[in-house]
Structure formats: structure tokens, C-alpha cells
Short mmCIF file of C-alpha atoms in Angstrom, two decimals:
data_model
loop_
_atom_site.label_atom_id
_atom_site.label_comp_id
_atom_site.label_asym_id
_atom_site.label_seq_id
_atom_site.Cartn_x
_atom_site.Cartn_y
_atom_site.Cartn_z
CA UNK A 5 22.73 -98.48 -33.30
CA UNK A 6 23.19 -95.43 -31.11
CA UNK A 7 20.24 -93.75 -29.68
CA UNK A 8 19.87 -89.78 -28.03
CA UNK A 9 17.68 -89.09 -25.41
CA UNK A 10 15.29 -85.77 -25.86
CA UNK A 11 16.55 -82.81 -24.17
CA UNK A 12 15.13 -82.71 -20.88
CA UNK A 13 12.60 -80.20 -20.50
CA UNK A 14 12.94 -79.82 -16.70
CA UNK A 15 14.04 -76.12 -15.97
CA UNK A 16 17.09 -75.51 -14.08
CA UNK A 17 16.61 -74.70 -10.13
CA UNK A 18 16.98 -71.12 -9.36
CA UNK A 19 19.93 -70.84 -7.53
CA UNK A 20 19.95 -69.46 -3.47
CA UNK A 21 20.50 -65.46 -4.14
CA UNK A 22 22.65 -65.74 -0.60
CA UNK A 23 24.79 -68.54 -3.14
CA UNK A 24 25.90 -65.57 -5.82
CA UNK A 25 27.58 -63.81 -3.83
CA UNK A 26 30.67 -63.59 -1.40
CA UNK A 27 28.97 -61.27 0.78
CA UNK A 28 25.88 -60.10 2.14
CA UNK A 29 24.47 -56.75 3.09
CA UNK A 30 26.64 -54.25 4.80
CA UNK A 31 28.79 -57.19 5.48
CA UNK A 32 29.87 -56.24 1.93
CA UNK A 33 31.57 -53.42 3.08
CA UNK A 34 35.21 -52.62 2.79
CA UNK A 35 36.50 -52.56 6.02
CA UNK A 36 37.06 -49.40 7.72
CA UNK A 37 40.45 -49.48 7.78
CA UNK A 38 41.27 -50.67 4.20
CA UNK A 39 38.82 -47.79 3.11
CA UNK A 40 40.37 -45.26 5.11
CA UNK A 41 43.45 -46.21 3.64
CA UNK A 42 42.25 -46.29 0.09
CA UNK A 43 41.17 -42.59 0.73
CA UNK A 44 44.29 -41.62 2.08
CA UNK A 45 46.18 -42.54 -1.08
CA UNK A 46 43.78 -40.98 -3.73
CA UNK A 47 45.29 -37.90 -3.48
CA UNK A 48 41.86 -35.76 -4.63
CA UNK A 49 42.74 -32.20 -4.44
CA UNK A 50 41.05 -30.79 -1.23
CA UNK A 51 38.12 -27.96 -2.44
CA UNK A 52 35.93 -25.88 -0.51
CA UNK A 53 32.55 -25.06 -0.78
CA UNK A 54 30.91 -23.33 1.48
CA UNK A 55 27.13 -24.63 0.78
CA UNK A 56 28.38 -28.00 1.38
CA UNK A 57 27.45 -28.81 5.15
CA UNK A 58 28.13 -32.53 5.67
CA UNK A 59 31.06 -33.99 3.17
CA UNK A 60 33.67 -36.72 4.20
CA UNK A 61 35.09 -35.24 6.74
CA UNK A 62 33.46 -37.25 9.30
CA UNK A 63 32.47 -40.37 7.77
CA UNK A 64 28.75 -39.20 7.98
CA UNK A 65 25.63 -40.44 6.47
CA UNK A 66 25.06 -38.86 3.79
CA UNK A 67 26.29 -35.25 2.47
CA UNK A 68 24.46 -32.16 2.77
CA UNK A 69 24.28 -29.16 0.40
CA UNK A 70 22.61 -25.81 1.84
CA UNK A 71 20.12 -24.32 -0.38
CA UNK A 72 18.41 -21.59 1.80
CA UNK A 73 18.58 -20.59 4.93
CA UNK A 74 15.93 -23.36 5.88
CA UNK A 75 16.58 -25.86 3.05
CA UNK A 76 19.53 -27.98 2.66
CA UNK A 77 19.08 -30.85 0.04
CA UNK A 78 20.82 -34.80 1.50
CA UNK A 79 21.95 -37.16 -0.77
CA UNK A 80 23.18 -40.59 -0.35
CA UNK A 81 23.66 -43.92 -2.24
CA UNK A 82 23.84 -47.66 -0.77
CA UNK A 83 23.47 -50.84 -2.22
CA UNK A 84 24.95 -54.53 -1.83
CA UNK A 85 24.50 -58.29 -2.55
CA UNK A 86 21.41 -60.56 -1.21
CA UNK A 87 21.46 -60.94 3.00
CA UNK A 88 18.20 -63.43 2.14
CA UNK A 89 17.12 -65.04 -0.14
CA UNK A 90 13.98 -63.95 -0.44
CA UNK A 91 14.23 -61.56 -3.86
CA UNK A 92 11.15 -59.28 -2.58
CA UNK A 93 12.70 -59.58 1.26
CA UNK A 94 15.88 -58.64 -0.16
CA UNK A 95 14.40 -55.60 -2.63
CA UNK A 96 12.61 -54.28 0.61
CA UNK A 97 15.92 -54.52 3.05
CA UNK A 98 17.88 -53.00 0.96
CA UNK A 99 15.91 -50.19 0.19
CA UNK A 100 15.39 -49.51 3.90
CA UNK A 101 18.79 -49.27 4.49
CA UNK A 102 19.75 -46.88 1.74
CA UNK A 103 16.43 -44.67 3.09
CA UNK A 104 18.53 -44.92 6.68
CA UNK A 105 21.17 -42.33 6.38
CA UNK A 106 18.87 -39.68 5.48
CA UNK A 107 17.04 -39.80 8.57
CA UNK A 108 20.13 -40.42 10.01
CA UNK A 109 20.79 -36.83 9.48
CA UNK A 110 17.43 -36.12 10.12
CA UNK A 111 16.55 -35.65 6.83
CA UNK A 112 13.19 -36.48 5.11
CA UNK A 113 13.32 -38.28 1.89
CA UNK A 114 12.06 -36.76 -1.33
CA UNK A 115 13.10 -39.66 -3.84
CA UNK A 116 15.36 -42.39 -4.78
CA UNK A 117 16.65 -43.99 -7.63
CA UNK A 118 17.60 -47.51 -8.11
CA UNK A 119 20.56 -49.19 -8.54
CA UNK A 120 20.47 -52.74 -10.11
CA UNK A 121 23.18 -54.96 -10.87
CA UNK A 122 21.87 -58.72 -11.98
CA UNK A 123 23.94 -61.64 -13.39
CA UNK A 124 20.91 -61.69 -16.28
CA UNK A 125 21.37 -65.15 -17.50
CA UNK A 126 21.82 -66.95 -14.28
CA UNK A 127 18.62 -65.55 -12.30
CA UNK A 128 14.96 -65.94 -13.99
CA UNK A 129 13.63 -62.33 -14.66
CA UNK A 130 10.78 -63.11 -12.54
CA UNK A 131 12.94 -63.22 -9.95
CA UNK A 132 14.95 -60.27 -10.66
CA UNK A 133 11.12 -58.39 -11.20
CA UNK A 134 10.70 -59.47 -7.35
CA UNK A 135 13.51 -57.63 -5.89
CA UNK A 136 12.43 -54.77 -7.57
CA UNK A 137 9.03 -55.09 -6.26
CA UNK A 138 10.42 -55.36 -3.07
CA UNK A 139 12.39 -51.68 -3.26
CA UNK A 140 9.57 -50.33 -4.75
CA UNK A 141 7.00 -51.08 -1.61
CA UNK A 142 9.77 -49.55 0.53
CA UNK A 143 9.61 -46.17 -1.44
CA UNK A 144 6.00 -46.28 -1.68
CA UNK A 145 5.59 -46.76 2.58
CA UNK A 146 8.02 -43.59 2.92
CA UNK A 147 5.98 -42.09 0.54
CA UNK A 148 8.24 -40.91 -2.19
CA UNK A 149 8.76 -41.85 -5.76
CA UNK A 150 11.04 -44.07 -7.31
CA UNK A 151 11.99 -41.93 -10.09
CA UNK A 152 14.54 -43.84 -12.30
CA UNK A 153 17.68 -45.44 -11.92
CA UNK A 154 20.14 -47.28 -13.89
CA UNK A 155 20.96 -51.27 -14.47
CA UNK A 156 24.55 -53.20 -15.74
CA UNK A 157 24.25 -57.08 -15.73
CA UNK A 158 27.11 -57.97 -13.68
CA UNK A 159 28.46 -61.53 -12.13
CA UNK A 160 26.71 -61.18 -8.36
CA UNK A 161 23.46 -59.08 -7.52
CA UNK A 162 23.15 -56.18 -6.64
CA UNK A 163 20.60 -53.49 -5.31
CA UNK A 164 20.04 -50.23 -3.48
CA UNK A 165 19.39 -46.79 -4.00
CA UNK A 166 20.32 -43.58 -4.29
CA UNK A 167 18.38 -41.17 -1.60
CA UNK A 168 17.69 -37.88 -2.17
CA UNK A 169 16.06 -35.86 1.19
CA UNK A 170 15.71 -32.56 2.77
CA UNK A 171 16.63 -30.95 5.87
CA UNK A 172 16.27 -27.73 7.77
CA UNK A 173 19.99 -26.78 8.20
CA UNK A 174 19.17 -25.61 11.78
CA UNK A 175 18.02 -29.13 12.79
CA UNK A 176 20.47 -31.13 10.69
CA UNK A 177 22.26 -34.01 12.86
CA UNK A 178 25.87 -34.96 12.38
CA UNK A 179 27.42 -37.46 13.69
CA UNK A 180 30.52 -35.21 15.35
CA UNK A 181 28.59 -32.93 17.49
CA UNK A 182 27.82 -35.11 20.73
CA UNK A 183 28.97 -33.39 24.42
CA UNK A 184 30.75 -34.77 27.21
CA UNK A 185 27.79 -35.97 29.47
CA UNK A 186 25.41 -37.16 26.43
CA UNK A 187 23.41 -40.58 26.75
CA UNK A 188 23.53 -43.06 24.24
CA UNK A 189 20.44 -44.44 22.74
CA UNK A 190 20.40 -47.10 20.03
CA UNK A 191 16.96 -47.84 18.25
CA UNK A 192 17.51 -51.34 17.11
CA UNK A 193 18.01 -54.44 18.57
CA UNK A 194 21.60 -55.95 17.24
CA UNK A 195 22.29 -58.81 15.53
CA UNK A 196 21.70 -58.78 12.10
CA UNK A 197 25.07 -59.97 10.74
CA UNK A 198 25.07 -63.11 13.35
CA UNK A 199 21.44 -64.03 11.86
CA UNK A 200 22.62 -63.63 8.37
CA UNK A 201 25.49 -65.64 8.88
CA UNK A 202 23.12 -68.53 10.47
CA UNK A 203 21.03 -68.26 7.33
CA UNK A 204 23.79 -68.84 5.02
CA UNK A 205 24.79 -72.16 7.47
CA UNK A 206 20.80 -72.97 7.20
CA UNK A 207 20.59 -72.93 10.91
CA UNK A 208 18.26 -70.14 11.37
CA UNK A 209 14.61 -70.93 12.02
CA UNK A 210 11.47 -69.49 10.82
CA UNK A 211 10.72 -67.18 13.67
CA UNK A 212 14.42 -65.62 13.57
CA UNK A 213 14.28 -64.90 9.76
CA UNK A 214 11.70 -63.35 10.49
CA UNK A 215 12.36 -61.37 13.59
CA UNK A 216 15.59 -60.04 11.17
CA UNK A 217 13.76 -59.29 8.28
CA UNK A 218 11.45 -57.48 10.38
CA UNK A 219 13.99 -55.07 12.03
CA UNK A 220 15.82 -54.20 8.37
CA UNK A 221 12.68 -53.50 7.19
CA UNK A 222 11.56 -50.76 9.70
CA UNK A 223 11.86 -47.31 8.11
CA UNK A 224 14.13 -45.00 10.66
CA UNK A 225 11.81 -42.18 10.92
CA UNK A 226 12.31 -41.16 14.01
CA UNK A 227 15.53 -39.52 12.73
CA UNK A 228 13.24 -36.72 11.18
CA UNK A 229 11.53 -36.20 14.96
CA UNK A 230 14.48 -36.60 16.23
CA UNK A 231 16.36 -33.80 14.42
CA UNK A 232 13.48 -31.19 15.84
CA UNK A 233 14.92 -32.08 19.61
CA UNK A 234 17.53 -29.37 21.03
CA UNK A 235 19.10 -31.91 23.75
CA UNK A 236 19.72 -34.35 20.18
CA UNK A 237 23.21 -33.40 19.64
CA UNK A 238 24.39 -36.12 17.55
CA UNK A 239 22.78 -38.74 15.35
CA UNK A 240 23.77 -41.86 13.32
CA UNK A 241 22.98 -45.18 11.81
CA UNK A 242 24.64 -48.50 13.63
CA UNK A 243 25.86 -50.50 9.56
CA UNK A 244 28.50 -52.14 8.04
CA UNK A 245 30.76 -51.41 10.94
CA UNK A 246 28.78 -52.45 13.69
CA UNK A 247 28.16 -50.64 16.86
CA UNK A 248 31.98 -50.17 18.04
CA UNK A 249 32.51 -48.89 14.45
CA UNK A 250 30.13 -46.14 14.38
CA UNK A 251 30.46 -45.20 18.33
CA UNK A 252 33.76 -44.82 17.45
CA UNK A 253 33.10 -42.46 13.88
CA UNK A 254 31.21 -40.39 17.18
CA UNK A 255 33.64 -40.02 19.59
CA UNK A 256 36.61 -39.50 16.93
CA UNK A 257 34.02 -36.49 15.55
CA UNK A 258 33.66 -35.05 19.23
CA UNK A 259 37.15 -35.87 20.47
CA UNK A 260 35.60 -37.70 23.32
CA UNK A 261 34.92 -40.88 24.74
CA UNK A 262 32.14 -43.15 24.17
CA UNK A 263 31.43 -45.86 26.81
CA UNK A 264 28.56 -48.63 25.98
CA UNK A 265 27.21 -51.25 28.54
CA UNK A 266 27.23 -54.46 27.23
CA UNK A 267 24.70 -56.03 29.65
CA UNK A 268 22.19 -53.16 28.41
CA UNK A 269 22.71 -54.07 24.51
CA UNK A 270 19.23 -54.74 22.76
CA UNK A 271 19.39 -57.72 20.76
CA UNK A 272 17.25 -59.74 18.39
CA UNK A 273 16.29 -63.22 19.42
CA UNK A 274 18.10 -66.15 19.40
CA UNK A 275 21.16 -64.32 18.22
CA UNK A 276 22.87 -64.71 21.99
CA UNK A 277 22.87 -68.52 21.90
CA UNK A 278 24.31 -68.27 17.85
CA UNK A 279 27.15 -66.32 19.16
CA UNK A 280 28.01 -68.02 22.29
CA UNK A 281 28.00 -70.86 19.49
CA UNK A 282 31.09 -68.97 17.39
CA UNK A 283 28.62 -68.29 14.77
CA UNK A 284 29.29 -64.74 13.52
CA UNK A 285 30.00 -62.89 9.60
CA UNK A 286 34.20 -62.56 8.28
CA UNK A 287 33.22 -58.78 8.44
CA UNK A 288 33.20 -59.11 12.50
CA UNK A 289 36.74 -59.57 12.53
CA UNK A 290 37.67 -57.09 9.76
CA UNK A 291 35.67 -54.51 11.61
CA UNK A 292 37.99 -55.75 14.90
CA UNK A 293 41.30 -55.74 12.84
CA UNK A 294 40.44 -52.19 11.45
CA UNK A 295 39.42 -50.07 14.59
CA UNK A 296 40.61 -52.66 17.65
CA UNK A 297 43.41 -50.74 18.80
CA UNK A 298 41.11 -47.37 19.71
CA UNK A 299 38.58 -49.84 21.71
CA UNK A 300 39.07 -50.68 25.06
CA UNK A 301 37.13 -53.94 26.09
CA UNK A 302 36.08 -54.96 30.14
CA UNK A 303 37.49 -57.89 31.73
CA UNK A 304 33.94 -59.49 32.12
CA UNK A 305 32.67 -58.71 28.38
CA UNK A 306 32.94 -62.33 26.58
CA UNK A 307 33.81 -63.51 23.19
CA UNK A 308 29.80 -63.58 21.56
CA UNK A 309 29.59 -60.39 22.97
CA UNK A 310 32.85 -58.58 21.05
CA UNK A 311 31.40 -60.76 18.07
CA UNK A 312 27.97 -58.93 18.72
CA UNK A 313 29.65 -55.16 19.15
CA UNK A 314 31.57 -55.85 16.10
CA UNK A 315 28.74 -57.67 13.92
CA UNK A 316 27.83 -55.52 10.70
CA UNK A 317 24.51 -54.60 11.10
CA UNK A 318 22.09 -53.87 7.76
CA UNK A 319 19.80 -51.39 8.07
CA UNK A 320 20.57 -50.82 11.59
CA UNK A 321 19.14 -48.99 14.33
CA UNK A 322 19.98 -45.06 14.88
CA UNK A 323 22.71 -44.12 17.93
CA UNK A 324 21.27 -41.01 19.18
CA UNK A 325 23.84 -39.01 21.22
CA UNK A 326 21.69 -36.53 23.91
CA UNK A 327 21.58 -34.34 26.55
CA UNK A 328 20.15 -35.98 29.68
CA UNK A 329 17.13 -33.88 29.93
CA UNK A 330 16.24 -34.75 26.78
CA UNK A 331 16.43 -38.85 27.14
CA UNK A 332 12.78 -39.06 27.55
CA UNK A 333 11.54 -36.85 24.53
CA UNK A 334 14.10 -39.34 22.61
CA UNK A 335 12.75 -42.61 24.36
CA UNK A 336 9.06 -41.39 23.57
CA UNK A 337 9.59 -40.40 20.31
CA UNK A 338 11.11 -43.68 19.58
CA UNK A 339 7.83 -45.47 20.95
CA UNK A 340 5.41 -43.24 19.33
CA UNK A 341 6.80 -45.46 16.10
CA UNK A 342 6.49 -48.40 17.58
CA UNK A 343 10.35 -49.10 18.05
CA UNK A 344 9.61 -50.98 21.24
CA UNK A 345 13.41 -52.07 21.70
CA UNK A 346 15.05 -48.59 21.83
CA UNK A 347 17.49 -48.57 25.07
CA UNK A 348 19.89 -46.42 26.77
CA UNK A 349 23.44 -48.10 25.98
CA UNK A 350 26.05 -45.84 27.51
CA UNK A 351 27.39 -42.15 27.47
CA UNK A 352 29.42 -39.61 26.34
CA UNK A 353 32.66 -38.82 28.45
CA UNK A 354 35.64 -36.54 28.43
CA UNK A 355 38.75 -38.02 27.37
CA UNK A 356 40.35 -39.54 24.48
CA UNK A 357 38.64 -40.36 21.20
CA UNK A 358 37.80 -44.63 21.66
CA UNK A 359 35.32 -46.33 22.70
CA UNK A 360 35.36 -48.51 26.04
CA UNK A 361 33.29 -51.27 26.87
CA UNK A 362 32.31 -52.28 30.70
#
């Protein structure tokens, strides 16, 4: 006689977010070479119109489309797969970041709307309900609706936003408009991508998940107060490409040089030791292999420290390309919202368009 045991009534673990996917964060972006290649062969008839400000010329944040004479409307859209795993961390990080490129341009936002991609039968809708949550507190702290958005159930998750902000077209920041003689200020402290990375290994401790959930979930509003400053010439978000990426999106945009200090690079703790240790994201090297031959590195700057130039960072700090005089307005402004780790990094220089690293 053959007997069947009861179905077992224990419910299935929910699975590690950072475990659906291949990628996390801006890590998930296509390398900057592939994707300027990709562009290159689409072959979309060039048009011109003359409200539009900011389009793709310049790999910028976000585009810009004059209204008035003192309104100009930004738009922008990012989203990827779980950095944490954490659904309500993840909701709020990557709602910060997609808020990021319009103060970027020194925008302020107006309203988002989300973007949501869930594998629905593999994560339990309470979890799913989190993430959303965790967008939604982001909005709210900005203080701007989140008016709608639209959902697919797809094989890895996915969230962000689309932005919408406005500008004064008089105090709008690009990211190609730095001078020879500019300073370089960067907001945040690096290191995101080398923390995530130690997550996914589970070798990251309490007090560094938190230190990097912290800095992707601080709002970049000084890019609004920033935009206001005459010596700000340029402005930008460090991302996906890391800091040697988007230095470099500068000094192609100027036709100039960009030169960073490594020994004055703010970065989060513990993420030193984790790169002197080889720990680092794939999308450190693809950012190498795409934009390596226009970077010139120093003798004396190590292996964890190319890692740490190159390391995608989500919801990075903003680059802030200035005129001398204008350094401490910058620094103070900076400070005034509490972004205690904001440092000088280097300068803007006459010469070819790469980026060199003493």
C-alpha cells in the first residue's frame, strides 16, 4: 500500500532581489562605448528644433525644451534592477537617482512617473508593494507628486522614474560649458559599485550598507542652488560610468582637459580596503574598455584606485565644473545641505579632450 504525504504548507522563501538579476543599479548600464556605437548605427534622421536646449548631443542629463524666455521644461527617465535587497531601500535609491539628472541641470522637479517591471509570480506582492513605497517616500521628500506610471511583468525587476522639472533657461547647467582654469568639485563620496559588489559576495557589513544606502538616498539639491551661481559653468551627475566616464563626457563637451587627484578622491568607508582586495562590479572594466584610450593614468595611481575611478556609481554625487572665485559659494552651498564630503578633485586645463590622472 502506497501512501502521499500532504502538500507542505510551508511557503516558498522569497528569493534575494540582488539574485534576479544580472546586474545592479547603474551597473546595468550599457557601456559607453557599445552605446555610442549602437547610436552611431541607428541612422535617425538628424532634426532641428530650435526650443530644444539640451538633446543628445552631449550625453547630458536630461533634455531641455524652452518654453518662455524664463521657463524651460527637463525631462528624464532612469530605472534598473535591485543594487540591495532591501525592496523599500531599493524603491527609495532608485528614485533618487532618476530625481539626479534634473538637478543635474539645475532643474527643480515638478513630477515623476513610475516605471515598474516585476517578474509577478516569482516575488510576493507585498514585496513588490515595498519597492513602491520606497519610490514613493522619495517623491514625497522632494516634494512632488507621483502622478502615474506604467507596469509590464517581466523576468528581472525593475524600477525608476520618469522626471519631469523646470529650469530658468538663463541658469540651466550643461555639462559642455566648463573653461580652461575651472575647479572640479564632486559632491559624493565614491564607491558605490565596489559596495554593491561586496553585498552581492555577502561581505559587506552592517555599517557599510548602510553608509551606501545613505549616500544614494541623498536628494542632489544643491544642483538647483547651484545653477543660480555665475562662476558654475558646468554641472553633472558622477553614474553608470563612473567618475573617468563623466569627467570625460566634460572635457569632450569643452574640448579641454580634465585632470583629477586621486589622493583627494572622497570615498565611502571601507570601500579602500574592498578594492585593494580586487573586489570591484564587471561594469568597472567595461567602463575601462570603452573610454581607456582618452585617459591618461599617473605612474603612482594603483590598481583599487583605477577600479575606484572607473566604479559605476548609482545615484552619484554632482561634478561641478567652476570658476575659482566661485569655489567657496559652491563648497558652502554644498554644506548648507549637509553634504559634508563635497571636495575639490582637480581642474579644468587647456589641451586635448581626456582626462589625466596624477
Amino acid at each position: 500500500m502506497t501512501t502521499t504525504s500532504a502538500p507542505s504548507t510551508t511557503p516558498p522563501a522569497t528569493p534575494r532581489l540582488t539574485s534576479l538579476s544580472h546586474g545592479g543599479g547603474c551597473g546595468c548600464k550599457i557601456a559607453p562605448g557599445v552605446l555610442s556605437e549602437l547610436l552611431a548605427k541607428s541612422n535617425l534622421p538628424k532634426q532641428f528644433f530650435p526650443d530644444l536646449l539640451v538633446g543628445t548631443e552631449t550625453a547630458d542629463d536630461a533634455a531641455v525644451y524652452k518654453i518662455n524666455d524664463e521657463q524651460a521644461i527637463v525631462a528624464t527617465t532612469d530605472f534598473f534592477m535591485p543594487i540591495v535587497d532591501d525592496p523599500y531601500d531599493f524603491g527609495r535609491i532608485a528614485a533618487t537617482n532618476a530625481l539626479s539628472d534634473i538637478y543635474a541641470m539645475g532643474g527643480t522637479p515638478l513630477m515623476a512617473l513610475a516605471i515598474v517591471g516585476m517578474p509577478i509570480n516569482v516575488l510576493p506582492h507585498d514585496v513588490i508593494a515595498k519597492i513602491l513605497e520606497g519610490g514613493e517616500s522619495v517623491c514625497r521628500d522632494a516634494g512632488i507628486p507621483l502622478a502615474g506610471g506604467h507596469s509590464i511583468d517581466s523576468v528581472e525587476p525593475i524600477y525608476g522614474l520618469v522626471g519631469i522639472g523646470i529650469v530658468n533657461p538663463k541658469q540651466m547647467k550643461r555639462n559642455a560649458d566648463a573653461k580652461a582654469g575651472d575647479v572640479l568639485i564632486l559632491g559624493k563620496p565614491l564607491g558605490v559599485g565596489i559596495l554593491s559588489a561586496a553585498l552581492k559576495k555577502n561581505l559587506l557589513d552592517d555599517a557599510g550598507y548602510r553608509a551606501m544606502v545613505d549616500a544614494t538616498t541623498k536628494l542632489n539639491r544643491p544642483g538647483a542652488e547651484l545653477s543660480k551661481l555665475e562662476g558654475v559653468h558646468a554641472l553633472t551627475d558622477v553614474t553608470g560610468f563612473g567618475l573617468l566616464g563623466h569627467g570625460l563626457e566634460l572635457a569632450r563637451g569643452a574640448g579641454l582637459t580634465a585632470r583629477i587627484d586621486s589622493a583627494k578622491l572622497p570615498v565611502l568607508p571601507g570601500v579602500q580596503a574592498l578594492a585593494e582586495q580586487g573586489i570591484f562590479t564587471g561594469a568597472s572594466g567595461r567602463n575601462w574598455a570603452s573610454y581607456g584610450a582618452s585617459i591618461e593614468l599617473g605612474a603612482s595611481v594603483s590598481d583599487a584606485q583605477k577600479a575606484l575611478l572607473t566604479d559605476p556609481q548609482t545615484s552619484g554625487g554632482l561634478l561641478v565644473s567652476c570658476a575659482p572665485e566661485a569655489v567657496q559659494q559652491v563648497l558652502k552651498v554644498f554644506a548648507d545641505s549637509d553634504f559634508a564630503d563635497a571636495a575639490i578633485i582637480g581642474k579644468m586645463e587647456s589641451g586635448n579632450a581626456k582626462v589625466c590622472v596624477d
